[in-house]
Each structure stands twice: as C-alpha cells, then as structure tokens.
mmCIF file of C-alpha atoms in Angstrom:
data_model
loop_
_atom_site.group_PDB
_atom_site.id
_atom_site.type_symbol
_atom_site.label_atom_id
_atom_site.label_comp_id
_atom_site.label_asym_id
_atom_site.label_seq_id
_atom_site.Cartn_x
_atom_site.Cartn_y
_atom_site.Cartn_z
ATOM 1 C CA MET A 20 -103.469 133.799 -72.032
ATOM 2 C CA ALA A 21 -103.139 130.787 -70.536
ATOM 3 C CA ASN A 22 -104.831 129.071 -67.311
ATOM 4 C CA PHE A 23 -103.202 128.423 -64.078
ATOM 5 C CA LEU A 24 -104.778 125.992 -61.447
ATOM 6 C CA ILE A 25 -103.838 127.161 -57.637
ATOM 7 C CA VAL A 26 -104.356 124.099 -55.184
ATOM 8 C CA GLU A 27 -103.757 124.492 -51.509
ATOM 9 C CA ALA A 28 -103.653 122.736 -48.813
ATOM 10 C CA ARG A 29 -106.243 124.102 -46.302
ATOM 11 C CA PHE A 30 -105.136 123.897 -44.045
ATOM 12 C CA TYR A 31 -103.195 127.131 -41.588
ATOM 13 C CA ASP A 32 -106.032 129.477 -43.087
ATOM 14 C CA ASP A 33 -104.566 132.933 -42.171
ATOM 15 C CA PHE A 34 -101.268 131.828 -43.828
ATOM 16 C CA ASN A 35 -102.430 129.824 -46.960
ATOM 17 C CA ASP A 36 -104.989 133.352 -47.719
ATOM 18 C CA MET A 37 -101.859 135.648 -47.702
ATOM 19 C CA LEU A 38 -99.780 132.378 -50.071
ATOM 20 C CA VAL A 39 -102.576 132.260 -53.096
ATOM 21 C CA ALA A 40 -103.256 136.632 -53.153
ATOM 22 C CA GLY A 41 -99.110 136.236 -53.717
ATOM 23 C CA ALA A 42 -99.448 133.709 -56.350
ATOM 24 C CA ARG A 43 -102.697 135.270 -57.942
ATOM 25 C CA THR A 44 -101.439 138.800 -57.924
ATOM 26 C CA VAL A 45 -98.185 137.413 -59.835
ATOM 27 C CA LEU A 46 -100.979 135.082 -62.347
ATOM 28 C CA GLU A 47 -103.021 137.793 -63.286
ATOM 29 C CA ASP A 48 -100.748 140.374 -63.070
ATOM 30 C CA ALA A 49 -98.752 138.550 -66.192
ATOM 31 C CA GLY A 50 -102.603 138.207 -67.076
ATOM 32 C CA HIS A 51 -103.751 134.645 -66.976
ATOM 33 C CA SER A 52 -106.941 132.884 -65.365
ATOM 34 C CA VAL A 53 -106.938 132.140 -62.329
ATOM 35 C CA GLU A 54 -108.922 129.656 -60.754
ATOM 36 C CA VAL A 55 -107.997 128.065 -56.870
ATOM 37 C CA LEU A 56 -108.581 124.381 -55.526
ATOM 38 C CA THR A 57 -108.659 123.413 -51.975
ATOM 39 C CA VAL A 58 -107.810 119.718 -50.759
ATOM 40 C CA PRO A 59 -107.641 118.859 -47.095
ATOM 41 C CA GLY A 60 -103.497 118.401 -46.897
ATOM 42 C CA ALA A 61 -99.974 118.789 -48.277
ATOM 43 C CA LEU A 62 -99.906 115.388 -49.161
ATOM 44 C CA GLU A 63 -103.409 115.554 -51.830
ATOM 45 C CA LEU A 64 -101.229 118.531 -53.492
ATOM 46 C CA PRO A 65 -99.925 116.529 -55.713
ATOM 47 C CA GLY A 66 -102.775 113.815 -56.042
ATOM 48 C CA ALA A 67 -105.144 116.910 -56.967
ATOM 49 C CA ILE A 68 -102.712 118.448 -59.179
ATOM 50 C CA ALA A 69 -102.183 115.146 -61.365
ATOM 51 C CA LEU A 70 -105.990 114.380 -61.312
ATOM 52 C CA ALA A 71 -106.290 118.217 -62.951
ATOM 53 C CA ALA A 72 -103.475 117.560 -65.368
ATOM 54 C CA GLU A 73 -105.362 114.544 -67.203
ATOM 55 C CA THR A 74 -108.195 117.738 -67.593
ATOM 56 C CA GLY A 75 -105.781 119.164 -69.828
ATOM 57 C CA ARG A 76 -107.850 122.552 -68.777
ATOM 58 C CA TYR A 77 -104.820 123.940 -66.513
ATOM 59 C CA ASP A 78 -101.560 125.402 -68.332
ATOM 60 C CA GLY A 79 -99.896 125.380 -65.247
ATOM 61 C CA PHE A 80 -100.501 124.942 -61.788
ATOM 62 C CA VAL A 81 -98.649 126.612 -58.220
ATOM 63 C CA ALA A 82 -99.189 124.114 -54.935
ATOM 64 C CA ILE A 83 -99.864 125.725 -52.179
ATOM 65 C CA GLY A 84 -99.180 124.353 -48.041
ATOM 66 C CA VAL A 85 -97.871 124.790 -44.691
ATOM 67 C CA VAL A 86 -95.859 122.022 -42.965
ATOM 68 C CA ILE A 87 -95.389 123.471 -39.699
ATOM 69 C CA ARG A 88 -93.026 121.389 -37.421
ATOM 70 C CA GLY A 89 -94.167 119.557 -34.112
ATOM 71 C CA GLU A 90 -93.068 117.381 -32.077
ATOM 72 C CA THR A 91 -93.295 114.087 -34.433
ATOM 73 C CA TYR A 92 -92.194 112.538 -37.389
ATOM 74 C CA HIS A 93 -95.048 113.175 -39.157
ATOM 75 C CA PHE A 94 -93.530 116.926 -40.575
ATOM 76 C CA GLU A 95 -90.560 115.330 -41.914
ATOM 77 C CA ILE A 96 -92.777 112.509 -44.108
ATOM 78 C CA VAL A 97 -95.578 115.300 -45.295
ATOM 79 C CA ALA A 98 -92.866 118.072 -46.133
ATOM 80 C CA GLY A 99 -90.963 115.208 -47.891
ATOM 81 C CA GLU A 100 -93.344 113.125 -49.264
ATOM 82 C CA SER A 101 -95.566 116.137 -51.290
ATOM 83 C CA ALA A 102 -92.562 118.140 -52.625
ATOM 84 C CA ARG A 103 -91.600 114.504 -53.956
ATOM 85 C CA GLY A 104 -95.153 113.838 -55.407
ATOM 86 C CA ILE A 105 -95.170 117.521 -56.636
ATOM 87 C CA MET A 106 -91.291 117.025 -58.613
ATOM 88 C CA ALA A 107 -92.398 113.862 -59.584
ATOM 89 C CA LEU A 108 -95.294 115.588 -61.852
ATOM 90 C CA THR A 109 -92.674 118.197 -62.321
ATOM 91 C CA MET A 110 -89.970 115.698 -64.377
ATOM 92 C CA ASP A 111 -93.097 114.025 -66.276
ATOM 93 C CA GLY A 112 -93.631 117.870 -67.844
ATOM 94 C CA ILE A 113 -96.398 119.474 -65.481
ATOM 95 C CA ALA A 114 -96.105 123.460 -64.745
ATOM 96 C CA ILE A 115 -95.863 123.529 -60.792
ATOM 97 C CA GLY A 116 -94.327 126.440 -58.758
ATOM 98 C CA ASN A 117 -94.231 124.852 -55.413
ATOM 99 C CA GLY A 118 -95.310 126.989 -52.477
ATOM 100 C CA ILE A 119 -95.231 124.588 -50.098
ATOM 101 C CA LEU A 120 -93.747 125.920 -47.008
ATOM 102 C CA THR A 121 -91.729 123.628 -44.241
ATOM 103 C CA THR A 122 -91.009 125.566 -41.155
ATOM 104 C CA GLU A 123 -90.669 126.033 -37.891
ATOM 105 C CA ASN A 124 -92.329 128.041 -35.958
ATOM 106 C CA ARG A 125 -96.248 130.298 -36.483
ATOM 107 C CA GLU A 126 -93.374 133.353 -36.895
ATOM 108 C CA GLN A 127 -91.454 132.292 -39.634
ATOM 109 C CA THR A 128 -94.281 131.050 -41.875
ATOM 110 C CA LEU A 129 -95.594 134.122 -41.531
ATOM 111 C CA VAL A 130 -92.655 136.716 -43.266
ATOM 112 C CA ARG A 131 -92.749 133.658 -45.855
ATOM 113 C CA ALA A 132 -96.386 133.769 -46.261
ATOM 114 C CA ASP A 133 -96.846 137.547 -46.015
ATOM 115 C CA PRO A 134 -96.875 139.260 -49.714
ATOM 116 C CA ALA A 135 -95.549 141.883 -48.503
ATOM 117 C CA GLN A 136 -92.464 140.328 -46.550
ATOM 118 C CA LYS A 137 -90.933 137.431 -48.507
ATOM 119 C CA ASP A 138 -93.824 136.123 -50.794
ATOM 120 C CA LYS A 139 -93.425 132.796 -51.186
ATOM 121 C CA GLY A 140 -96.670 132.574 -52.853
ATOM 122 C CA GLY A 141 -95.663 134.952 -55.292
ATOM 123 C CA GLU A 142 -92.230 133.488 -55.533
ATOM 124 C CA ALA A 143 -94.247 129.449 -55.884
ATOM 125 C CA ALA A 144 -96.740 131.603 -58.704
ATOM 126 C CA LYS A 145 -93.350 132.936 -61.215
ATOM 127 C CA ALA A 146 -91.730 129.683 -60.773
ATOM 128 C CA ALA A 147 -94.891 128.500 -62.098
ATOM 129 C CA LEU A 148 -94.703 130.997 -65.294
ATOM 130 C CA ALA A 149 -90.990 130.404 -65.813
ATOM 131 C CA LEU A 150 -91.747 126.647 -66.387
ATOM 132 C CA PHE A 151 -95.003 127.774 -68.394
ATOM 133 C CA ASP A 152 -92.696 129.367 -70.726
ATOM 134 C CA LEU A 153 -89.688 126.641 -70.913
ATOM 135 C CA GLN A 154 -92.879 124.246 -72.539
ATOM 136 C CA GLN A 155 -93.851 127.305 -74.870
ATOM 137 C CA LYS A 156 -90.102 127.850 -75.766
ATOM 138 C CA PHE A 157 -89.466 123.240 -76.016
ATOM 139 C CA ALA A 158 -92.866 122.680 -78.132
ATOM 140 C CA GLY A 159 -92.832 125.794 -80.565
#
C-alpha cells in the first residue's frame, strides 16, 4: 500500500469536491491511503507538492484545481505556470497526476469534474498511479 496526497487548490468548492471525490475513489479502490491538503490557488500547487515530497511521507500526488478563463490574461499565467511547475516536478521523478482543469466556463468544468461524466479527478489519480508503478519498476 502506498500513501498518496491529493493537493487541491480550493477556489471552486463545488468542482473541487467532485474532482477530489473522483481521485480519492480511484486511489482507495487501488488499495492506497489518501490524504488531502488544501492550498489557496493553482499557482501554489507545485510548491506545496515539492514541500510535501521532501518529507518522504508520500509515494505520489494528485494536483487538483480549476482555472476558468476570465476577462484578463491572468488565466494564461495561472494555467501555464501551474502546469509548468507540475511538469518540472514530474521530470524530477515525482509521481504526479495533473488534475488541474483549464476551461472556458462553468459548464465545461462541470462535465470534466463530475465523476459520473468525464471524471478528470479520477483520470489524474490513474496517471499518478501509472507513474508510481513506473517508479517501482525502475527502482527494482
């Protein structure tokens, strides 16, 4: 049994609840333990994962967040930089599933977040599990 940390950028409560539920179900159904850590926004996700990874307490991570396009350039910065930060950590060998939704509107977000529809939280957990399995394969 491995220990996974879901790190969520708690900005849209309703969507986050769905994403976390989907991720938690996948991880627990696979027999792993799950903890959840909350940060203010998507830009804080990579930093929080990096800090948690340094503790050695977690075998993998799922990043959860929602970034909906607004009227300013802020969307591009948050979407791009949070993804870049997570990718950099993944390239350093940390098993992370990226479940940050970057959408145009709430309707798109609902379809992607809902475990009964596209279940992107569950998909991110599956990605984290796949990377964790690769770590185990190459470690031994």
